[in-house]
Amino acid sequence: AAGVIQSPRHLIKEKRETATLKCYPIPRHDTVYWYQQGPGQDPQFLISFYEKMQSDKGSIPDRFSAQQFSDYHSELNMSSLELGDSALYFCATTFGGLREQYFGPGTRLTVT
Amino acid sequence: EDQVTQSPEALRLQEGESSSLNCSYTVSGLRGLFWYRQDPGKGPEFLFTLYSAGEEKEKERLKATLTKKESFLHITAPKPEDSATYLCAVQDSQGGATNKLIFGTGTLLAVQP
């Protein structure tokens, strides 16, 4: 069965640079959630989209922005990167009224 | 404020030694409680959804149960391949349009042969 695709899988950036993370949902999934997981921590909700509209916003820094496109894929844009942004970034997708979220393999971002 | 607490933080079992992981939660209204398995450096893998107190679900050696305040993940006769971090998460029905997951910090399970 098709799974959530995230790219790139690994990304190394320097402080103050920008990064773009991409998420491709499972076919027919129309809702995307972004989570950040620091070392040894649980995933923290950043932002979500339903039918290309932002549906909720969590602890996402103002330096970050995201959007969902007409094909339902989503991109997380991160600017002025800081050392503390180093983490695993997951997207999770779901469909309509389905409650469970299916996670992608994640993007490991390292800021040096 | 919604809160999820998991215990123990880490658990070491011998192969075949059954045990239970605990997830205590506080939410305004429970829309769903979820169990995920996470291997190092990988995305959480969905295991179970529980919706109401008294509900139980099983999958191979795993069984999840739910009460009004907590959930248990019972592992029967575990094998080394069951070693992973097990995450519990809730959705709050009072959260408006969002169905964001609120996670606990997980239980790191190690099963030794």
Coordinates of C-alpha atoms in Angstrom, one line a residue:
Chain A
A1 CA 0.0 0.0 0.0
A2 CA 1.1 3.5 -0.8
G3 CA 2.5 5.5 2.1
V4 CA 3.3 9.1 2.9
I5 CA 6.3 10.4 1.1
Q6 CA 8.6 13.1 2.5
S7 CA 11.5 14.7 0.9
P8 CA 14.3 15.2 1.4
R9 CA 15.0 12.5 4.0
H10 CA 18.1 14.3 5.3
L11 CA 19.0 18.0 5.1
I12 CA 22.0 19.9 6.5
K13 CA 21.8 23.7 6.6
E14 CA 23.8 26.5 8.2
K15 CA 22.4 29.0 10.6
R16 CA 20.3 31.7 8.9
E17 CA 19.7 29.7 5.8
T18 CA 16.3 28.6 4.5
A19 CA 14.9 25.1 4.0
T20 CA 11.9 23.6 2.3
L21 CA 10.4 20.3 3.4
K22 CA 7.9 18.5 1.2
C23 CA 5.1 16.0 2.0
Y24 CA 3.1 13.9 -0.4
P25 CA 0.0 12.3 1.2
I26 CA -1.4 8.9 0.7
P27 CA -3.6 8.9 -2.4
R28 CA -7.1 10.4 -1.5
H29 CA -5.9 11.8 1.8
D30 CA -6.9 15.5 1.9
T31 CA -5.6 16.5 5.4
V32 CA -1.9 17.1 6.3
Y33 CA -0.4 17.7 9.7
W34 CA 3.2 18.7 10.4
Y35 CA 5.0 17.7 13.6
Q36 CA 8.5 18.4 15.0
Q37 CA 10.3 15.9 17.1
G38 CA 13.4 17.0 18.9
P39 CA 16.0 14.4 20.2
G40 CA 14.4 12.2 22.9
Q41 CA 11.2 14.2 22.8
D42 CA 7.6 13.4 21.6
P43 CA 6.3 14.9 18.4
Q44 CA 4.9 18.4 18.7
F45 CA 2.2 19.7 16.5
L46 CA 3.1 22.6 14.2
I47 CA 0.4 23.2 11.7
S48 CA -2.4 21.5 9.7
F49 CA -4.3 21.8 6.4
Y50 CA -7.6 20.5 5.2
E51 CA -8.6 20.8 1.6
K52 CA -5.8 23.3 1.0
M53 CA -6.9 25.6 3.8
Q54 CA -5.0 26.0 7.1
S55 CA -7.1 24.3 9.8
D56 CA -5.0 24.8 12.9
K57 CA -1.7 26.2 14.1
G58 CA 0.4 25.0 17.0
S59 CA 3.8 25.9 18.3
I60 CA 5.1 27.0 14.9
P61 CA 7.6 29.8 14.9
D62 CA 6.8 32.9 12.8
R63 CA 10.0 32.1 10.8
F64 CA 8.1 29.0 9.5
S65 CA 5.3 28.9 7.0
A66 CA 3.5 26.2 5.2
Q67 CA 0.9 25.6 2.5
Q68 CA -1.1 22.8 0.8
F69 CA -1.3 22.7 -2.9
S70 CA -4.1 21.7 -5.3
D71 CA -2.6 18.1 -5.6
Y72 CA -2.8 18.0 -1.7
H73 CA 1.0 17.9 -1.2
S74 CA 2.3 20.2 1.4
E75 CA 5.5 22.2 1.9
L76 CA 7.0 23.5 5.1
N77 CA 9.2 26.6 4.5
M78 CA 11.7 27.4 7.2
S79 CA 13.7 30.6 7.2
S80 CA 16.5 32.1 9.4
L81 CA 17.3 28.7 10.6
E82 CA 18.6 28.4 14.2
L83 CA 20.5 25.6 15.9
G84 CA 17.4 24.7 17.9
D85 CA 15.5 23.9 14.7
S86 CA 17.5 20.7 14.3
A87 CA 15.0 17.9 14.6
L88 CA 13.0 15.3 12.8
Y89 CA 10.1 16.8 10.9
F90 CA 7.1 14.5 10.2
C91 CA 4.1 15.0 8.2
A92 CA 1.0 12.9 8.8
T93 CA -2.0 12.6 6.6
T94 CA -5.6 11.4 6.8
F95 CA -8.8 11.5 4.9
G96 CA -12.1 13.2 5.7
G97 CA -13.6 11.9 8.9
L98 CA -10.9 9.3 9.5
R99 CA -9.3 10.0 12.9
E100 CA -6.1 8.1 12.7
Q101 CA -3.1 9.9 11.1
Y102 CA -0.5 8.1 9.0
F103 CA 3.0 9.3 9.3
G104 CA 5.7 9.7 6.8
P105 CA 9.3 8.6 7.3
G106 CA 10.4 12.1 8.3
T107 CA 13.0 14.6 7.3
R108 CA 16.0 14.9 9.6
L109 CA 17.1 18.6 9.6
T110 CA 20.5 19.4 11.0
V111 CA 21.4 23.1 11.4
T112 CA 25.1 23.8 11.9
Chain B
E1 CA -4.9 21.9 29.3
D2 CA -4.7 18.5 27.6
Q3 CA -2.0 16.2 28.9
V4 CA -0.7 12.7 28.2
T5 CA 1.6 10.9 30.6
Q6 CA 3.2 7.5 29.8
S7 CA 4.9 5.1 32.2
P8 CA 7.3 3.6 32.6
E9 CA 9.7 5.7 30.6
A10 CA 11.7 2.6 29.7
L11 CA 11.1 -1.1 30.1
R12 CA 13.4 -4.0 29.6
L13 CA 11.8 -7.5 29.2
Q14 CA 13.0 -11.0 28.6
E15 CA 11.6 -12.6 25.5
G16 CA 8.2 -14.2 26.5
E17 CA 7.8 -12.0 29.6
S18 CA 4.4 -10.3 29.3
S19 CA 3.9 -6.7 30.6
S20 CA 1.8 -3.6 30.3
L21 CA 2.5 0.0 29.3
N22 CA 0.4 2.8 30.8
C23 CA -1.0 6.0 29.3
S24 CA -2.8 8.5 31.5
Y25 CA -4.6 11.3 29.9
T26 CA -6.4 14.5 30.7
V27 CA -8.6 16.1 28.0
S28 CA -11.8 18.2 27.9
G29 CA -13.4 15.6 25.8
L30 CA -11.9 12.5 24.3
R31 CA -12.3 12.2 20.5
G32 CA -9.9 9.3 20.3
L33 CA -6.8 7.7 21.9
F34 CA -4.1 6.3 19.6
W35 CA -1.2 4.0 20.1
Y36 CA 1.8 4.2 17.7
R37 CA 5.0 2.3 17.5
Q38 CA 8.2 4.2 16.6
D39 CA 11.5 2.7 15.6
P40 CA 14.7 4.9 15.9
G41 CA 14.8 7.6 13.2
K42 CA 11.5 6.5 11.6
G43 CA 8.0 7.9 11.6
P44 CA 5.4 6.6 14.1
E45 CA 3.5 3.6 12.9
F46 CA -0.2 3.5 13.6
L47 CA -1.3 0.6 15.9
F48 CA -4.7 1.2 17.4
T49 CA -7.5 3.8 17.9
L50 CA -9.8 3.6 20.9
Y51 CA -12.8 5.8 21.2
S52 CA -14.7 5.0 24.4
A53 CA -14.1 3.5 27.9
G54 CA -14.3 -0.2 27.9
E55 CA -13.1 -0.6 24.4
E56 CA -10.4 -3.2 23.6
K57 CA -8.4 -3.9 20.4
E58 CA -5.9 -6.6 19.6
K59 CA -3.2 -7.1 17.0
E60 CA -0.9 -10.1 17.2
R61 CA 0.9 -9.9 20.6
L62 CA -0.6 -6.4 21.4
K63 CA -3.8 -5.5 23.2
A64 CA -5.0 -2.0 23.9
T65 CA -7.6 -1.1 26.5
L66 CA -9.2 2.2 27.5
T67 CA -10.8 3.6 30.7
K68 CA -12.0 7.1 31.4
K69 CA -8.6 8.1 32.6
E70 CA -6.0 5.8 31.1
S71 CA -5.1 3.3 28.5
F72 CA -3.0 0.2 28.7
L73 CA -1.0 -1.5 26.0
H74 CA -0.6 -5.2 27.0
I75 CA 2.2 -7.1 25.4
T76 CA 1.9 -10.8 25.6
A77 CA 5.0 -13.1 25.1
P78 CA 7.0 -10.3 23.5
K79 CA 9.8 -11.0 21.0
P80 CA 12.9 -9.0 20.3
E81 CA 11.3 -7.5 17.2
D82 CA 8.8 -5.8 19.5
S83 CA 11.5 -3.5 20.8
A84 CA 10.6 0.1 19.9
T85 CA 9.2 3.2 21.5
Y86 CA 5.5 3.1 22.0
L87 CA 3.7 6.4 21.8
C88 CA 0.3 7.2 23.1
A89 CA -1.6 10.2 21.7
V90 CA -5.1 11.8 22.2
Q91 CA -7.4 14.0 20.2
D92 CA -9.5 16.5 22.1
S93 CA -13.1 16.7 20.9
Q94 CA -13.2 20.3 22.2
G95 CA -10.4 21.3 19.9
G96 CA -12.6 22.8 17.2
A97 CA -11.8 22.1 13.6
T98 CA -8.5 20.5 14.4
N99 CA -7.7 16.9 15.1
K100 CA -4.1 17.4 16.1
L101 CA -2.5 14.7 18.1
I102 CA -1.2 15.4 21.6
F103 CA 1.5 12.9 22.4
G104 CA 3.0 11.5 25.5
T105 CA 6.8 11.1 25.8
G106 CA 6.6 7.4 25.1
T107 CA 7.8 4.1 26.6
L108 CA 11.1 2.7 25.3
L109 CA 10.7 -1.1 25.2
A110 CA 13.6 -3.4 24.9
V111 CA 13.0 -7.1 24.6
Q112 CA 16.0 -9.3 25.2
P113 CA 16.3 -12.8 23.6

